[in-house]
C-alpha atoms as a PDB file:
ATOM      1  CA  UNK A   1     150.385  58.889  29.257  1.00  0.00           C
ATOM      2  CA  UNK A   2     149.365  60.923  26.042  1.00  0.00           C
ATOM      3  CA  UNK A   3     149.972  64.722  26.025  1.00  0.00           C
ATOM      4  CA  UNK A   4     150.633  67.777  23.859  1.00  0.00           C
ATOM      5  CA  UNK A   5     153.135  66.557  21.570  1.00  0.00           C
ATOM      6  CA  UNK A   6     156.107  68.406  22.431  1.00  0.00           C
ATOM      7  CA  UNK A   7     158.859  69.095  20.085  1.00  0.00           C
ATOM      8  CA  UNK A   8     161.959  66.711  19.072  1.00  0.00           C
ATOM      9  CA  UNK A   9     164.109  68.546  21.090  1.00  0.00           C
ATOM     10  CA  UNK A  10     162.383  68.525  24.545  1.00  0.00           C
ATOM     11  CA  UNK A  11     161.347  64.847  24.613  1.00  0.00           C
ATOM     12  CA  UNK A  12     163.806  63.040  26.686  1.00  0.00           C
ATOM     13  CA  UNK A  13     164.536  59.618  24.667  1.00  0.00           C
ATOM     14  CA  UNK A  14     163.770  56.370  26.648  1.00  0.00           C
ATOM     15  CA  UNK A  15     165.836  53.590  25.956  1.00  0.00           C
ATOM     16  CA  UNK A  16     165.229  49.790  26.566  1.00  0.00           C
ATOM     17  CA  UNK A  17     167.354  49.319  29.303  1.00  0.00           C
ATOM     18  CA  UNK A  18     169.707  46.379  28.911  1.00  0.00           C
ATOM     19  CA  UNK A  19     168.434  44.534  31.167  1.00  0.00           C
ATOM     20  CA  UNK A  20     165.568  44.303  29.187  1.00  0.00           C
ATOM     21  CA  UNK A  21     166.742  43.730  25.937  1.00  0.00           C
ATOM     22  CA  UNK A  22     166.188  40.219  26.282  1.00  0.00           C
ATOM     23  CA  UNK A  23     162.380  41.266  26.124  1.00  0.00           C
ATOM     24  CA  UNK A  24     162.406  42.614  22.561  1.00  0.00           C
ATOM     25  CA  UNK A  25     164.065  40.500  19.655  1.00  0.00           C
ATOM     26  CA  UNK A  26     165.573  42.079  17.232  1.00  0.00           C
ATOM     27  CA  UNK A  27     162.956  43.787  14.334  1.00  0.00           C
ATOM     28  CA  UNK A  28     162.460  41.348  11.484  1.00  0.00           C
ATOM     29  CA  UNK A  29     162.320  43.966   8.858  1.00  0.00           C
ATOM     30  CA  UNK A  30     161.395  43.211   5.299  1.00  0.00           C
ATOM     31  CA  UNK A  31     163.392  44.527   2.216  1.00  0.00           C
ATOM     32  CA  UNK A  32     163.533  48.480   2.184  1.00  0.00           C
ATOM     33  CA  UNK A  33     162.540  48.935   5.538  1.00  0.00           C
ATOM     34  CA  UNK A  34     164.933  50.990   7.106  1.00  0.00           C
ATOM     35  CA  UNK A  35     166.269  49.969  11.006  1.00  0.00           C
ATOM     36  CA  UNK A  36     167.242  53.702  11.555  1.00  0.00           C
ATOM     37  CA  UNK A  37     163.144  54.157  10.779  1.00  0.00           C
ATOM     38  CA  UNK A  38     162.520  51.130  13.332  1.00  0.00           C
ATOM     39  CA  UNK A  39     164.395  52.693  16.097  1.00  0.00           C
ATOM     40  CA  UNK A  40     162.901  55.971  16.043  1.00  0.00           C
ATOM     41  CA  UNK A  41     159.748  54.924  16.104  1.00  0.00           C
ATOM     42  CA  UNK A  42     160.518  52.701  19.014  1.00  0.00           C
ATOM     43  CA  UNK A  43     161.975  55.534  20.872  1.00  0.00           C
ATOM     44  CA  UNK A  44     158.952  57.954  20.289  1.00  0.00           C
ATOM     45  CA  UNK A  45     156.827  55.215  21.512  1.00  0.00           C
ATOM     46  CA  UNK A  46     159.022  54.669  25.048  1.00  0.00           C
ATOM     47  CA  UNK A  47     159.295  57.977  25.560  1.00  0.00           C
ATOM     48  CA  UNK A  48     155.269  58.654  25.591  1.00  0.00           C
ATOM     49  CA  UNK A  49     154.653  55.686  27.491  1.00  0.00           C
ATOM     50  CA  UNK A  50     157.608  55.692  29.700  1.00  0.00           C
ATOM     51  CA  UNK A  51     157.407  51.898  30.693  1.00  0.00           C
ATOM     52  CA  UNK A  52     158.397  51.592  34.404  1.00  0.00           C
ATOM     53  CA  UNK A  53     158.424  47.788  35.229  1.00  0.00           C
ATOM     54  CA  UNK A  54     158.959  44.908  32.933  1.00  0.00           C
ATOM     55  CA  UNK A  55     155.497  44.259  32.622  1.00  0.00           C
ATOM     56  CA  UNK A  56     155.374  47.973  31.200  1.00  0.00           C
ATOM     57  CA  UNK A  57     158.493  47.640  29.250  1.00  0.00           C
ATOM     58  CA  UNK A  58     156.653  43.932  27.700  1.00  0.00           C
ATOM     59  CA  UNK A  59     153.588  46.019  26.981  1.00  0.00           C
ATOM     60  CA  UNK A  60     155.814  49.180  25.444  1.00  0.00           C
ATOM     61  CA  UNK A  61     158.143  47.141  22.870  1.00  0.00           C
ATOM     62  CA  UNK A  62     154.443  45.504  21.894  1.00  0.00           C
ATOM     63  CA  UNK A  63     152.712  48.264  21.230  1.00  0.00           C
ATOM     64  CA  UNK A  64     155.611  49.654  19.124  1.00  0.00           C
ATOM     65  CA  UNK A  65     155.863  46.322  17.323  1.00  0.00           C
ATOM     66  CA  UNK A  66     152.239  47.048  16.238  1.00  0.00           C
ATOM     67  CA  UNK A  67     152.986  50.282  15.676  1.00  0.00           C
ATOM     68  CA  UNK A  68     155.367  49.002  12.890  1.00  0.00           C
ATOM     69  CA  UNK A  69     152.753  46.839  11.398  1.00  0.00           C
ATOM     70  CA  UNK A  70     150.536  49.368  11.220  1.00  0.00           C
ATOM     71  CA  UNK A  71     152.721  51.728   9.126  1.00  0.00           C
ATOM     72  CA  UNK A  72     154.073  48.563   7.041  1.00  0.00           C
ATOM     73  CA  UNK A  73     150.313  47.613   6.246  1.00  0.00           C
ATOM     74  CA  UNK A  74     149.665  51.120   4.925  1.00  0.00           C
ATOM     75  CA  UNK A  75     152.706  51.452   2.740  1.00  0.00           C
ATOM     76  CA  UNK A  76     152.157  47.634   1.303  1.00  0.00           C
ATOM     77  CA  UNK A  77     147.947  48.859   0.890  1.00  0.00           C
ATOM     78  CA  UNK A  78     149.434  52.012  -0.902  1.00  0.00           C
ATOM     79  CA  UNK A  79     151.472  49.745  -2.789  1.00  0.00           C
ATOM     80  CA  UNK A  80     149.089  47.341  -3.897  1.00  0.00           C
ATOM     81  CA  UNK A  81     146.782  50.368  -5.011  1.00  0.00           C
ATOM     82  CA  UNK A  82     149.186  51.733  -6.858  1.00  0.00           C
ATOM     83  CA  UNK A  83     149.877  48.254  -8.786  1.00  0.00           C
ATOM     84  CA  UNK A  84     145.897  47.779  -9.193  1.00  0.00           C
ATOM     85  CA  UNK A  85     146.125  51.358 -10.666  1.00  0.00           C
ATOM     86  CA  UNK A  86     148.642  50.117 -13.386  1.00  0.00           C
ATOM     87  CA  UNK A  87     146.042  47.364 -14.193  1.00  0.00           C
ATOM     88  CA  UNK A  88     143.247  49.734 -14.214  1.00  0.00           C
ATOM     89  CA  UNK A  89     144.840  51.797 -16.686  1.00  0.00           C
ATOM     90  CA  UNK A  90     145.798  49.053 -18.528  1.00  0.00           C
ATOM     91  CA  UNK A  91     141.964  47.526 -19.043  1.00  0.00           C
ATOM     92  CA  UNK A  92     141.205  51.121 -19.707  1.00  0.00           C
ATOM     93  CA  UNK A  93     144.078  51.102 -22.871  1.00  0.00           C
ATOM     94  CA  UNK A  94     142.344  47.434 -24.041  1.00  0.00           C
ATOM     95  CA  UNK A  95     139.039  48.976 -24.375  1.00  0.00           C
ATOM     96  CA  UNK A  96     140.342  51.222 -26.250  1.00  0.00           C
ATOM     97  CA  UNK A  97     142.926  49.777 -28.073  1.00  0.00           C
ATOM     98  CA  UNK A  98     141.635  46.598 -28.973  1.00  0.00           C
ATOM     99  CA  UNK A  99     138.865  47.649 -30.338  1.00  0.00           C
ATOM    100  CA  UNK A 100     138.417  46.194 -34.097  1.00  0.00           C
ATOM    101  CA  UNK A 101     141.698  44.555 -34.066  1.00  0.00           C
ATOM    102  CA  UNK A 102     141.463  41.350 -35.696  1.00  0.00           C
ATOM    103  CA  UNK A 103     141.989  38.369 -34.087  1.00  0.00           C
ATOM    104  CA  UNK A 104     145.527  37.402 -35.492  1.00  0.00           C
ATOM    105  CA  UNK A 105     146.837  40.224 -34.138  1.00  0.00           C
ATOM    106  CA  UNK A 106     145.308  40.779 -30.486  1.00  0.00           C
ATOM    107  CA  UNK A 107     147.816  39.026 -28.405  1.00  0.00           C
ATOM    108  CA  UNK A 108     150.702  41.648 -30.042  1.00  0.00           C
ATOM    109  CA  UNK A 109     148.452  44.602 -29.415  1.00  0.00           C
ATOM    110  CA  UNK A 110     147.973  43.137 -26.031  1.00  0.00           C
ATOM    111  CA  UNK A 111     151.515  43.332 -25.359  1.00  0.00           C
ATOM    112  CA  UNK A 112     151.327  46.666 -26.380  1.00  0.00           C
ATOM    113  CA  UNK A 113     149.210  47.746 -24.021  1.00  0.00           C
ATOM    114  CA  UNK A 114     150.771  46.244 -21.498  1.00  0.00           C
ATOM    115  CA  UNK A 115     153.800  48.474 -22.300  1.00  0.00           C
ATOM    116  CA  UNK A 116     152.267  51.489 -22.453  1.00  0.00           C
ATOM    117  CA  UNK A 117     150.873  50.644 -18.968  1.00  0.00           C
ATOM    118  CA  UNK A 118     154.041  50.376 -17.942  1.00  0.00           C
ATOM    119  CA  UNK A 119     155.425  53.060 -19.302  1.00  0.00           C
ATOM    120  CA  UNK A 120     152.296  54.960 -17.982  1.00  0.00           C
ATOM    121  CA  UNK A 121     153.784  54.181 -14.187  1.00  0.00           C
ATOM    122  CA  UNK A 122     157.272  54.861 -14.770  1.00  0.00           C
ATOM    123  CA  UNK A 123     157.516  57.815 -17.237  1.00  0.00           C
ATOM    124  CA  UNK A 124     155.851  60.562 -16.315  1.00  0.00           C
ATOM    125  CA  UNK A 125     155.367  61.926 -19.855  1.00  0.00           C
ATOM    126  CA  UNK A 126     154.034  58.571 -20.999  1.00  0.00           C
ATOM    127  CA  UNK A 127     151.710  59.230 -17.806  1.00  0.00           C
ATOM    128  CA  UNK A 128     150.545  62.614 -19.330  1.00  0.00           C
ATOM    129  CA  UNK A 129     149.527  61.766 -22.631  1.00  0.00           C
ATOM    130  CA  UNK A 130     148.016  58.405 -21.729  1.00  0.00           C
ATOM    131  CA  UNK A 131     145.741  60.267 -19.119  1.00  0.00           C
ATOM    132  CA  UNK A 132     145.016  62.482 -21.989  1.00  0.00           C
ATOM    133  CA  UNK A 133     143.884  59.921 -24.190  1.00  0.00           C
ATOM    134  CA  UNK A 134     142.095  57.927 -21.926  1.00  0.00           C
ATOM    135  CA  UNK A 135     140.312  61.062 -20.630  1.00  0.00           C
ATOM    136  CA  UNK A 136     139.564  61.970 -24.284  1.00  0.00           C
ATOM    137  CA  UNK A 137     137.519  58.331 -24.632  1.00  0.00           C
ATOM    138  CA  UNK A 138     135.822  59.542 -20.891  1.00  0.00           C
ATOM    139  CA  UNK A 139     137.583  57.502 -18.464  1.00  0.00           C
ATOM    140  CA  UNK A 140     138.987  60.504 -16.390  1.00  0.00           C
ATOM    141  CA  UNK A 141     140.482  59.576 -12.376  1.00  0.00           C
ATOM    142  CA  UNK A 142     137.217  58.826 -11.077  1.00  0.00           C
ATOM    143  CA  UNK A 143     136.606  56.055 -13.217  1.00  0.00           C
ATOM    144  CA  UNK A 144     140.203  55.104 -12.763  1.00  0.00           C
ATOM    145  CA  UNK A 145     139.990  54.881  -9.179  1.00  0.00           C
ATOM    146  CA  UNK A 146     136.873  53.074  -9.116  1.00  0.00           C
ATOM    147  CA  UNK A 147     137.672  50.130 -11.255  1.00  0.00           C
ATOM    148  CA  UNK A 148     141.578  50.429  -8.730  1.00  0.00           C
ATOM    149  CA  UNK A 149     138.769  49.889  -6.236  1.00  0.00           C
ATOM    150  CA  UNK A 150     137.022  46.960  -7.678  1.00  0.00           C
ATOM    151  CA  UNK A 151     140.021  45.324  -8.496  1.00  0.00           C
ATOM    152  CA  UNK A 152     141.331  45.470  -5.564  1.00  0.00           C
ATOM    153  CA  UNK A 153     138.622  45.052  -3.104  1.00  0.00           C
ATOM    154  CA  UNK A 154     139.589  41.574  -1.627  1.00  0.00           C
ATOM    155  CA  UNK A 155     143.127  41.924  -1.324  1.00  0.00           C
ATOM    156  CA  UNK A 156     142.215  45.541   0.191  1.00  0.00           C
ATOM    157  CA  UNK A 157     139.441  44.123   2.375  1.00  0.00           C
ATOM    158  CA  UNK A 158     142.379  41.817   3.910  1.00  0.00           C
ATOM    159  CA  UNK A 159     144.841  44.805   3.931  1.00  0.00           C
ATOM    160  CA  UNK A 160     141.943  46.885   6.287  1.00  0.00           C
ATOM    161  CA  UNK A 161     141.326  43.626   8.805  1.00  0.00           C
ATOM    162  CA  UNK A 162     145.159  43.425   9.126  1.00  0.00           C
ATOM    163  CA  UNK A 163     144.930  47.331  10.238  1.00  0.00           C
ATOM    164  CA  UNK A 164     141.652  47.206  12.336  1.00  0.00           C
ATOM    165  CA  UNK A 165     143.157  44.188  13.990  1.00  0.00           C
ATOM    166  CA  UNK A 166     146.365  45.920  14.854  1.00  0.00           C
ATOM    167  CA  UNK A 167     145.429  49.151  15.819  1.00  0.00           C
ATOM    168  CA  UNK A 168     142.986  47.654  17.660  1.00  0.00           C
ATOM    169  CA  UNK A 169     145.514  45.358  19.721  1.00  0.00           C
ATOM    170  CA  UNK A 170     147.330  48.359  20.268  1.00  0.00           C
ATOM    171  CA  UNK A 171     144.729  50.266  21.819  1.00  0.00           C
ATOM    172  CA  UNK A 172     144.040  47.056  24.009  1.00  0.00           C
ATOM    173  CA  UNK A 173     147.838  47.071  25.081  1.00  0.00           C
ATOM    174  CA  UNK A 174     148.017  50.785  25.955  1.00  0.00           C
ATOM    175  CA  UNK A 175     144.833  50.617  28.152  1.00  0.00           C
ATOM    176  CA  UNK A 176     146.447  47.518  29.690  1.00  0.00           C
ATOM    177  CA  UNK A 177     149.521  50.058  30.598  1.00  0.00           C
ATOM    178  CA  UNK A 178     147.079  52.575  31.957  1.00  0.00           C
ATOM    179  CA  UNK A 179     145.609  49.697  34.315  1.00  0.00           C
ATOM    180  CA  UNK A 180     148.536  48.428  35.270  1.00  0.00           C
ATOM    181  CA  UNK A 181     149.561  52.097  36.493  1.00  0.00           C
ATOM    182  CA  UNK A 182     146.320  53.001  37.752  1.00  0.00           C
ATOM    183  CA  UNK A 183     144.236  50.014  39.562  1.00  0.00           C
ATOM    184  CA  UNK A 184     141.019  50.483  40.459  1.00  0.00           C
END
């Protein structure tokens, strides 16, 4: 069922056949995911498994369903770290920043930061002379990363379940392909 991967040229695409479309709805893809993307994936996946029956064909358009959660939940994780990372960056800037302001005027030179943390993520000079400055007060990537980390953790912990569950339920359905092929 799994070999040498071969190369795009030699596989020989497997198609649902139509008369088991009715077996696979159509993708419910979220905003910027691409059907094109969908599709291709689906195809790699029929082609390895070459589902012979409907019960293999069931067990085929499942595990590329999964498949397609798997690579959404890493993208949304990557996502979410990359937002925490703003955040971190940001509570990096207020320690800095805020620093002997007085009081009348924190909520303005919060603002503040929060602009240059967004101007951190989106301009990459901003980026480089931020990262300067923060690295000059000693908060270089590793401590950046680690506070992403901490920030993140539940959100991330739930993000790694979602994956474990999936890739596990994959596994499960691919093994049920194998037995289906192969009784004992």
């Amino acid at each position: 069922m799994n070999g040498p991967f071969q190369a795009a040229q030699e596989l020989t695409a497997t198609k649902l056949p139509v008369e088991f479309e009715v077996l696979a709805p159509p993708p419910l893809l979220l905003p910027g995911e691409r059907l094109d993307h969908y599709q291709a994936l689906r195809e790699l996946i029929f082609t390895d498994l070459a589902p012979r029956s409907a019960i293999e064909w069931l067990l085929a358009i499942d595990v590329a369903e999964l498949s397609w959660e798997i690579q959404r939940y890493r993208l949304l994780r990557h996502r979410l770290l990359v937002t925490y990372r703003q955040k971190a960056i940001e509570a990096a800037l207020r320690s800095i920043d805020l620093v002997g302001i007085a009081p009348e005027f924190e909520d303005q030179a919060d603002y503040y930061t929060h602009q240059n943390a967004l101007s951190w993520r989106l301009d990459p000079v901003a980026t480089t002379e931020i990262e300067a400055r923060l690295a000059s007060y000693g908060f270089d990537q590793h401590f950046i990363n680690t506070d992403v980390y901490v920030q993140a953790r539940e959100v991330f912990i739930l993000f790694e379940g979602l994956l474990t569950t999936a890739q596990a339920r994959r596994l499960l359905l691919i093994r049920e392909i194998r037995r289906y092929r192969f009784p004992d």
